[in-house]
Amino acid sequence: MERRRESQDVRGQGGDVHLPRLAREVADTKARLVTGGLFYLFGWIVVALAGDVVGEHLLLGLAVGLAFLVLALLRVWPGPPAQDAPRPTLERWLDRQWAGVLATAALWGAVLSWTLADPHLDGARPAALLCTVAFATAFAHNFSLRLGRALVGVGLVFLPAPLLLPYTDAGLAVTVTVGVYAIYLALVLVRSHREYQQQLDLYDALRHQRDQYEHLSRIDPLTGLANRRHHGGTLEHLAREALRLRQPLSMLVMDLDHFKRVNDDYGHDAGDACLARFADRMREVFTQPGAHLARLGGEEFGVLLPGLDSEAAAAAAERMRASLEQRPLQLREGPLAITVSIGVASYRPGQDDGLGDLFRAADWAMYRAKSDGRNRVRVDRA
């Protein structure tokens, strides 16, 4: 039961194993969007002043400047969704931001094309080319997160230069240099994309290692059940829920009888196998929704049963006791006839003064079962 629930938790938190990677991409995209749009606006102002656009095409110049400003603002509004948002929400935000980035690239490509094609803007061509080289290089480095989209963006910004320069008086040397630089940009973009993917791979590895450490800190490695530390935290949580929902909470403390004889007669490997098989039997018996199974230490185990009163919890404990009596644990050495003593304690909201020490009450009941002859269930209330 506990092992199945652990795997369900993993699937619930990360059923889509790529979701944390996508959330990281959203965060990285946000960081790279902040200032870029304003540089396009600044580049347009420089080109417009150098080409005397204000005097010749005032309304068009203002419209282009306003478009760059709006696109720059759309980069930071609306902000990104929460890191734990579902995949469709993250994808929609990325698609929207990429649409804005590509629209900005296309607008700059149109500005460059206009500058190169209109003889009246000869004076603005050096500024336009310098800005284009800067923007394309920055795009190749900063927006290599998605290779296909990045190639489109760099192409929109830069390709008008090698395509239109041959029809200007820029000269063969400038045209060839710009063409070679286009190849360099493609190589830089591919390399940047590969390096970013490697960063994401490292991020995934570190996150996986962190999750493993967290898992190991909560799970008993021999049985796969929760360990005592995790059990204590779960008890506190379920206790608060019992108070809030006004529902009973029961706890079982179970101790294998004469377990030392197993180690003495068969060896410690057989003892470990016995504990592991006992944990498997617990999972077979305690199938109630929300049941929390733990190894408290040595041959002592605990079960938390939210929603069950002392009578129902005692019945579940009796099923566990009878199961061992009727079906011995199967070890490599053969069937192992071992019994268990179980203590039961419960809290009933509205009838008991308080939760008190539920574990202590269940532990005390277990010792009563031991002193009364073992292989039995005893009930106490916290």
PDB file of C-alpha atoms in Angstrom, residues 170-361:
ATOM      1  CA  ALA A 170      27.920  48.620 -50.561  1.00  0.00           C
ATOM      2  CA  GLY A 171      30.609  46.811 -52.504  1.00  0.00           C
ATOM      3  CA  LEU A 172      31.573  43.181 -52.958  1.00  0.00           C
ATOM      4  CA  ALA A 173      33.714  42.998 -49.806  1.00  0.00           C
ATOM      5  CA  VAL A 174      30.848  44.100 -47.556  1.00  0.00           C
ATOM      6  CA  THR A 175      28.387  41.768 -49.265  1.00  0.00           C
ATOM      7  CA  VAL A 176      30.676  38.738 -48.948  1.00  0.00           C
ATOM      8  CA  THR A 177      31.483  39.556 -45.324  1.00  0.00           C
ATOM      9  CA  VAL A 178      27.801  39.762 -44.461  1.00  0.00           C
ATOM     10  CA  GLY A 179      27.171  36.447 -46.225  1.00  0.00           C
ATOM     11  CA  VAL A 180      29.946  34.721 -44.304  1.00  0.00           C
ATOM     12  CA  TYR A 181      28.623  36.206 -41.068  1.00  0.00           C
ATOM     13  CA  ALA A 182      25.218  34.646 -41.798  1.00  0.00           C
ATOM     14  CA  ILE A 183      26.896  31.214 -41.806  1.00  0.00           C
ATOM     15  CA  TYR A 184      28.689  32.087 -38.559  1.00  0.00           C
ATOM     16  CA  LEU A 185      25.373  33.055 -36.947  1.00  0.00           C
ATOM     17  CA  ALA A 186      23.858  29.701 -37.880  1.00  0.00           C
ATOM     18  CA  LEU A 187      26.794  27.856 -36.326  1.00  0.00           C
ATOM     19  CA  VAL A 188      26.651  29.990 -33.177  1.00  0.00           C
ATOM     20  CA  LEU A 189      22.934  29.365 -32.863  1.00  0.00           C
ATOM     21  CA  VAL A 190      23.306  25.597 -33.150  1.00  0.00           C
ATOM     22  CA  ARG A 191      26.131  25.604 -30.592  1.00  0.00           C
ATOM     23  CA  SER A 192      24.178  27.811 -28.174  1.00  0.00           C
ATOM     24  CA  HIS A 193      21.158  25.542 -28.474  1.00  0.00           C
ATOM     25  CA  ARG A 194      23.297  22.479 -27.731  1.00  0.00           C
ATOM     26  CA  GLU A 195      24.863  24.184 -24.703  1.00  0.00           C
ATOM     27  CA  TYR A 196      21.440  25.187 -23.390  1.00  0.00           C
ATOM     28  CA  GLN A 197      20.174  21.628 -23.729  1.00  0.00           C
ATOM     29  CA  GLN A 198      23.223  20.467 -21.780  1.00  0.00           C
ATOM     30  CA  GLN A 199      22.355  22.962 -19.054  1.00  0.00           C
ATOM     31  CA  LEU A 200      18.837  21.547 -18.911  1.00  0.00           C
ATOM     32  CA  ASP A 201      20.259  18.012 -18.739  1.00  0.00           C
ATOM     33  CA  LEU A 202      22.414  19.048 -15.785  1.00  0.00           C
ATOM     34  CA  TYR A 203      19.396  20.703 -14.165  1.00  0.00           C
ATOM     35  CA  ASP A 204      17.399  17.484 -14.603  1.00  0.00           C
ATOM     36  CA  ALA A 205      20.220  15.405 -13.117  1.00  0.00           C
ATOM     37  CA  LEU A 206      20.530  17.664 -10.073  1.00  0.00           C
ATOM     38  CA  ARG A 207      16.764  17.728  -9.572  1.00  0.00           C
ATOM     39  CA  HIS A 208      16.598  13.937  -9.855  1.00  0.00           C
ATOM     40  CA  GLN A 209      19.408  13.601  -7.318  1.00  0.00           C
ATOM     41  CA  ARG A 210      17.609  15.986  -4.957  1.00  0.00           C
ATOM     42  CA  ASP A 211      14.380  13.992  -5.310  1.00  0.00           C
ATOM     43  CA  GLN A 212      16.257  10.782  -4.612  1.00  0.00           C
ATOM     44  CA  TYR A 213      17.778  12.223  -1.437  1.00  0.00           C
ATOM     45  CA  GLU A 214      14.365  13.454  -0.340  1.00  0.00           C
ATOM     46  CA  HIS A 215      12.858  10.058  -1.041  1.00  0.00           C
ATOM     47  CA  LEU A 216      15.604   8.254   0.857  1.00  0.00           C
ATOM     48  CA  SER A 217      15.115  10.573   3.818  1.00  0.00           C
ATOM     49  CA  ARG A 218      11.474   9.423   4.067  1.00  0.00           C
ATOM     50  CA  ILE A 219      11.684   5.718   3.192  1.00  0.00           C
ATOM     51  CA  ASP A 220      13.039   2.724   5.044  1.00  0.00           C
ATOM     52  CA  PRO A 221      15.358   1.074   2.493  1.00  0.00           C
ATOM     53  CA  LEU A 222      14.768  -2.508   3.652  1.00  0.00           C
ATOM     54  CA  THR A 223      10.967  -2.579   3.546  1.00  0.00           C
ATOM     55  CA  GLY A 224      10.075   0.361   1.304  1.00  0.00           C
ATOM     56  CA  LEU A 225       7.730   1.662   3.989  1.00  0.00           C
ATOM     57  CA  ALA A 226       7.903   5.137   5.483  1.00  0.00           C
ATOM     58  CA  ASN A 227      10.611   5.529   8.101  1.00  0.00           C
ATOM     59  CA  ARG A 228      10.049   6.772  11.643  1.00  0.00           C
ATOM     60  CA  ARG A 229      10.830  10.389  10.771  1.00  0.00           C
ATOM     61  CA  HIS A 230       8.320  10.475   7.924  1.00  0.00           C
ATOM     62  CA  HIS A 231       5.813   8.633  10.075  1.00  0.00           C
ATOM     63  CA  GLY A 232       6.067  11.337  12.745  1.00  0.00           C
ATOM     64  CA  GLY A 233       5.434  14.102  10.227  1.00  0.00           C
ATOM     65  CA  THR A 234       2.469  12.228   8.765  1.00  0.00           C
ATOM     66  CA  LEU A 235       1.018  11.689  12.229  1.00  0.00           C
ATOM     67  CA  GLU A 236       1.099  15.431  12.890  1.00  0.00           C
ATOM     68  CA  HIS A 237      -0.547  16.155   9.542  1.00  0.00           C
ATOM     69  CA  LEU A 238      -3.284  13.539   9.974  1.00  0.00           C
ATOM     70  CA  ALA A 239      -3.881  14.715  13.527  1.00  0.00           C
ATOM     71  CA  ARG A 240      -4.575  18.256  12.284  1.00  0.00           C
ATOM     72  CA  GLU A 241      -6.870  16.873   9.591  1.00  0.00           C
ATOM     73  CA  ALA A 242      -8.749  14.775  12.166  1.00  0.00           C
ATOM     74  CA  LEU A 243      -9.376  17.899  14.235  1.00  0.00           C
ATOM     75  CA  ARG A 244     -10.394  19.950  11.209  1.00  0.00           C
ATOM     76  CA  LEU A 245     -12.730  17.328   9.728  1.00  0.00           C
ATOM     77  CA  ARG A 246     -13.945  16.047  13.099  1.00  0.00           C
ATOM     78  CA  GLN A 247     -13.142  12.483  12.054  1.00  0.00           C
ATOM     79  CA  PRO A 248     -11.524   9.703  14.088  1.00  0.00           C
ATOM     80  CA  LEU A 249      -7.879   8.775  13.699  1.00  0.00           C
ATOM     81  CA  SER A 250      -6.482   5.428  14.755  1.00  0.00           C
ATOM     82  CA  MET A 251      -2.946   4.161  15.124  1.00  0.00           C
ATOM     83  CA  LEU A 252      -1.547   0.654  15.308  1.00  0.00           C
ATOM     84  CA  VAL A 253       1.843  -0.259  16.745  1.00  0.00           C
ATOM     85  CA  MET A 254       2.935  -3.801  15.809  1.00  0.00           C
ATOM     86  CA  ASP A 255       5.890  -5.788  17.086  1.00  0.00           C
ATOM     87  CA  LEU A 256       6.955  -9.187  15.749  1.00  0.00           C
ATOM     88  CA  ASP A 257       7.035 -11.796  18.507  1.00  0.00           C
ATOM     89  CA  HIS A 258      10.345 -13.482  19.329  1.00  0.00           C
ATOM     90  CA  PHE A 259      12.020 -11.934  16.292  1.00  0.00           C
ATOM     91  CA  LYS A 260      15.455 -12.420  17.859  1.00  0.00           C
ATOM     92  CA  ARG A 261      15.044 -16.157  17.344  1.00  0.00           C
ATOM     93  CA  VAL A 262      14.768 -15.645  13.578  1.00  0.00           C
ATOM     94  CA  ASN A 263      18.187 -13.964  13.513  1.00  0.00           C
ATOM     95  CA  ASP A 264      19.664 -16.543  15.852  1.00  0.00           C
ATOM     96  CA  ASP A 265      18.253 -19.599  14.047  1.00  0.00           C
ATOM     97  CA  TYR A 266      18.441 -18.499  10.406  1.00  0.00           C
ATOM     98  CA  GLY A 267      20.857 -15.561  10.302  1.00  0.00           C
ATOM     99  CA  HIS A 268      20.471 -11.849   9.751  1.00  0.00           C
ATOM    100  CA  ASP A 269      19.783 -12.208   6.026  1.00  0.00           C
ATOM    101  CA  ALA A 270      16.732 -14.276   6.850  1.00  0.00           C
ATOM    102  CA  GLY A 271      15.776 -11.701   9.472  1.00  0.00           C
ATOM    103  CA  ASP A 272      15.914  -8.947   6.880  1.00  0.00           C
ATOM    104  CA  ALA A 273      13.866 -11.056   4.472  1.00  0.00           C
ATOM    105  CA  CYS A 274      11.317 -11.655   7.241  1.00  0.00           C
ATOM    106  CA  LEU A 275      10.910  -7.901   7.796  1.00  0.00           C
ATOM    107  CA  ALA A 276      10.538  -7.277   4.063  1.00  0.00           C
ATOM    108  CA  ARG A 277       7.901 -10.033   3.696  1.00  0.00           C
ATOM    109  CA  PHE A 278       6.061  -8.692   6.739  1.00  0.00           C
ATOM    110  CA  ALA A 279       5.933  -5.246   5.098  1.00  0.00           C
ATOM    111  CA  ASP A 280       4.489  -6.862   1.964  1.00  0.00           C
ATOM    112  CA  ARG A 281       1.830  -8.541   4.083  1.00  0.00           C
ATOM    113  CA  MET A 282       0.978  -5.179   5.626  1.00  0.00           C
ATOM    114  CA  ARG A 283       0.357  -3.784   2.155  1.00  0.00           C
ATOM    115  CA  GLU A 284      -1.981  -6.703   1.426  1.00  0.00           C
ATOM    116  CA  VAL A 285      -4.022  -6.225   4.588  1.00  0.00           C
ATOM    117  CA  PHE A 286      -4.177  -2.454   5.135  1.00  0.00           C
ATOM    118  CA  THR A 287      -5.807  -1.261   1.929  1.00  0.00           C
ATOM    119  CA  GLN A 288      -7.981   1.429   3.485  1.00  0.00           C
ATOM    120  CA  PRO A 289      -7.842   4.813   1.696  1.00  0.00           C
ATOM    121  CA  GLY A 290      -5.216   7.028   3.313  1.00  0.00           C
ATOM    122  CA  ALA A 291      -3.589   4.206   5.306  1.00  0.00           C
ATOM    123  CA  HIS A 292       0.001   5.145   6.153  1.00  0.00           C
ATOM    124  CA  LEU A 293       2.420   2.269   6.793  1.00  0.00           C
ATOM    125  CA  ALA A 294       5.812   2.690   8.452  1.00  0.00           C
ATOM    126  CA  ARG A 295       8.705   0.806   9.946  1.00  0.00           C
ATOM    127  CA  LEU A 296       9.362   2.443  13.291  1.00  0.00           C
ATOM    128  CA  GLY A 297      12.617   0.623  13.938  1.00  0.00           C
ATOM    129  CA  GLY A 298      13.863  -2.941  14.330  1.00  0.00           C
ATOM    130  CA  GLU A 299      10.895  -5.297  14.201  1.00  0.00           C
ATOM    131  CA  GLU A 300       8.384  -2.581  15.180  1.00  0.00           C
ATOM    132  CA  PHE A 301       5.908  -1.206  12.650  1.00  0.00           C
ATOM    133  CA  GLY A 302       3.211   1.447  12.695  1.00  0.00           C
ATOM    134  CA  VAL A 303      -0.036   2.051  10.818  1.00  0.00           C
ATOM    135  CA  LEU A 304      -2.103   5.238  10.718  1.00  0.00           C
ATOM    136  CA  LEU A 305      -5.768   4.808   9.773  1.00  0.00           C
ATOM    137  CA  PRO A 306      -7.559   8.133   9.262  1.00  0.00           C
ATOM    138  CA  GLY A 307     -11.342   7.932   9.424  1.00  0.00           C
ATOM    139  CA  LEU A 308     -11.410   4.654  11.378  1.00  0.00           C
ATOM    140  CA  ASP A 309     -12.567   4.472  14.995  1.00  0.00           C
ATOM    141  CA  SER A 310     -11.091   2.056  17.534  1.00  0.00           C
ATOM    142  CA  GLU A 311     -13.499  -0.737  16.653  1.00  0.00           C
ATOM    143  CA  ALA A 312     -12.763  -0.619  12.923  1.00  0.00           C
ATOM    144  CA  ALA A 313      -9.023  -0.236  13.571  1.00  0.00           C
ATOM    145  CA  ALA A 314      -9.050  -3.219  15.935  1.00  0.00           C
ATOM    146  CA  ALA A 315     -10.801  -5.277  13.250  1.00  0.00           C
ATOM    147  CA  ALA A 316      -8.092  -4.326  10.753  1.00  0.00           C
ATOM    148  CA  ALA A 317      -5.419  -5.216  13.308  1.00  0.00           C
ATOM    149  CA  GLU A 318      -7.064  -8.589  13.898  1.00  0.00           C
ATOM    150  CA  ARG A 319      -7.027  -9.297  10.163  1.00  0.00           C
ATOM    151  CA  MET A 320      -3.297  -8.645  10.161  1.00  0.00           C
ATOM    152  CA  ARG A 321      -2.713 -10.893  13.159  1.00  0.00           C
ATOM    153  CA  ALA A 322      -4.855 -13.686  11.746  1.00  0.00           C
ATOM    154  CA  SER A 323      -3.200 -13.403   8.338  1.00  0.00           C
ATOM    155  CA  LEU A 324       0.205 -14.234   9.841  1.00  0.00           C
ATOM    156  CA  GLU A 325      -1.263 -17.066  11.862  1.00  0.00           C
ATOM    157  CA  GLN A 326      -3.042 -18.610   8.886  1.00  0.00           C
ATOM    158  CA  ARG A 327      -0.447 -17.902   6.165  1.00  0.00           C
ATOM    159  CA  PRO A 328       3.163 -17.961   7.422  1.00  0.00           C
ATOM    160  CA  LEU A 329       5.665 -15.705   5.727  1.00  0.00           C
ATOM    161  CA  GLN A 330       7.507 -17.397   2.879  1.00  0.00           C
ATOM    162  CA  LEU A 331      11.295 -17.139   3.076  1.00  0.00           C
ATOM    163  CA  ARG A 332      13.998 -18.838   1.042  1.00  0.00           C
ATOM    164  CA  GLU A 333      14.475 -21.214   3.959  1.00  0.00           C
ATOM    165  CA  GLY A 334      10.758 -22.100   3.845  1.00  0.00           C
ATOM    166  CA  PRO A 335       7.588 -20.989   5.680  1.00  0.00           C
ATOM    167  CA  LEU A 336       8.254 -18.937   8.800  1.00  0.00           C
ATOM    168  CA  ALA A 337       5.640 -19.255  11.539  1.00  0.00           C
ATOM    169  CA  ILE A 338       5.908 -15.919  13.292  1.00  0.00           C
ATOM    170  CA  THR A 339       3.240 -13.955  15.144  1.00  0.00           C
ATOM    171  CA  VAL A 340       2.689 -10.302  15.922  1.00  0.00           C
ATOM    172  CA  SER A 341       1.449  -8.324  18.913  1.00  0.00           C
ATOM    173  CA  ILE A 342      -0.592  -5.233  18.038  1.00  0.00           C
ATOM    174  CA  GLY A 343      -1.637  -2.218  20.062  1.00  0.00           C
ATOM    175  CA  VAL A 344      -4.472   0.037  18.893  1.00  0.00           C
ATOM    176  CA  ALA A 345      -5.223   3.600  19.964  1.00  0.00           C
ATOM    177  CA  SER A 346      -7.815   6.009  18.584  1.00  0.00           C
ATOM    178  CA  TYR A 347      -8.905   9.604  18.849  1.00  0.00           C
ATOM    179  CA  ARG A 348     -12.570  10.579  18.518  1.00  0.00           C
ATOM    180  CA  PRO A 349     -13.254  14.290  18.017  1.00  0.00           C
ATOM    181  CA  GLY A 350     -16.001  15.555  20.262  1.00  0.00           C
ATOM    182  CA  GLN A 351     -15.712  12.604  22.645  1.00  0.00           C
ATOM    183  CA  ASP A 352     -12.050  12.721  23.734  1.00  0.00           C
ATOM    184  CA  ASP A 353     -10.514  15.750  25.390  1.00  0.00           C
ATOM    185  CA  GLY A 354      -7.677  15.955  22.900  1.00  0.00           C
ATOM    186  CA  LEU A 355      -5.378  13.980  20.648  1.00  0.00           C
ATOM    187  CA  GLY A 356      -2.810  13.629  23.380  1.00  0.00           C
ATOM    188  CA  ASP A 357      -0.007  11.222  22.609  1.00  0.00           C
ATOM    189  CA  LEU A 358      -1.581   8.782  20.211  1.00  0.00           C
ATOM    190  CA  PHE A 359       1.652   6.926  19.597  1.00  0.00           C
ATOM    191  CA  ARG A 360       2.298   6.452  23.315  1.00  0.00           C
ATOM    192  CA  ALA A 361      -1.198   5.034  23.819  1.00  0.00           C
TER     193      ALA A 361
END
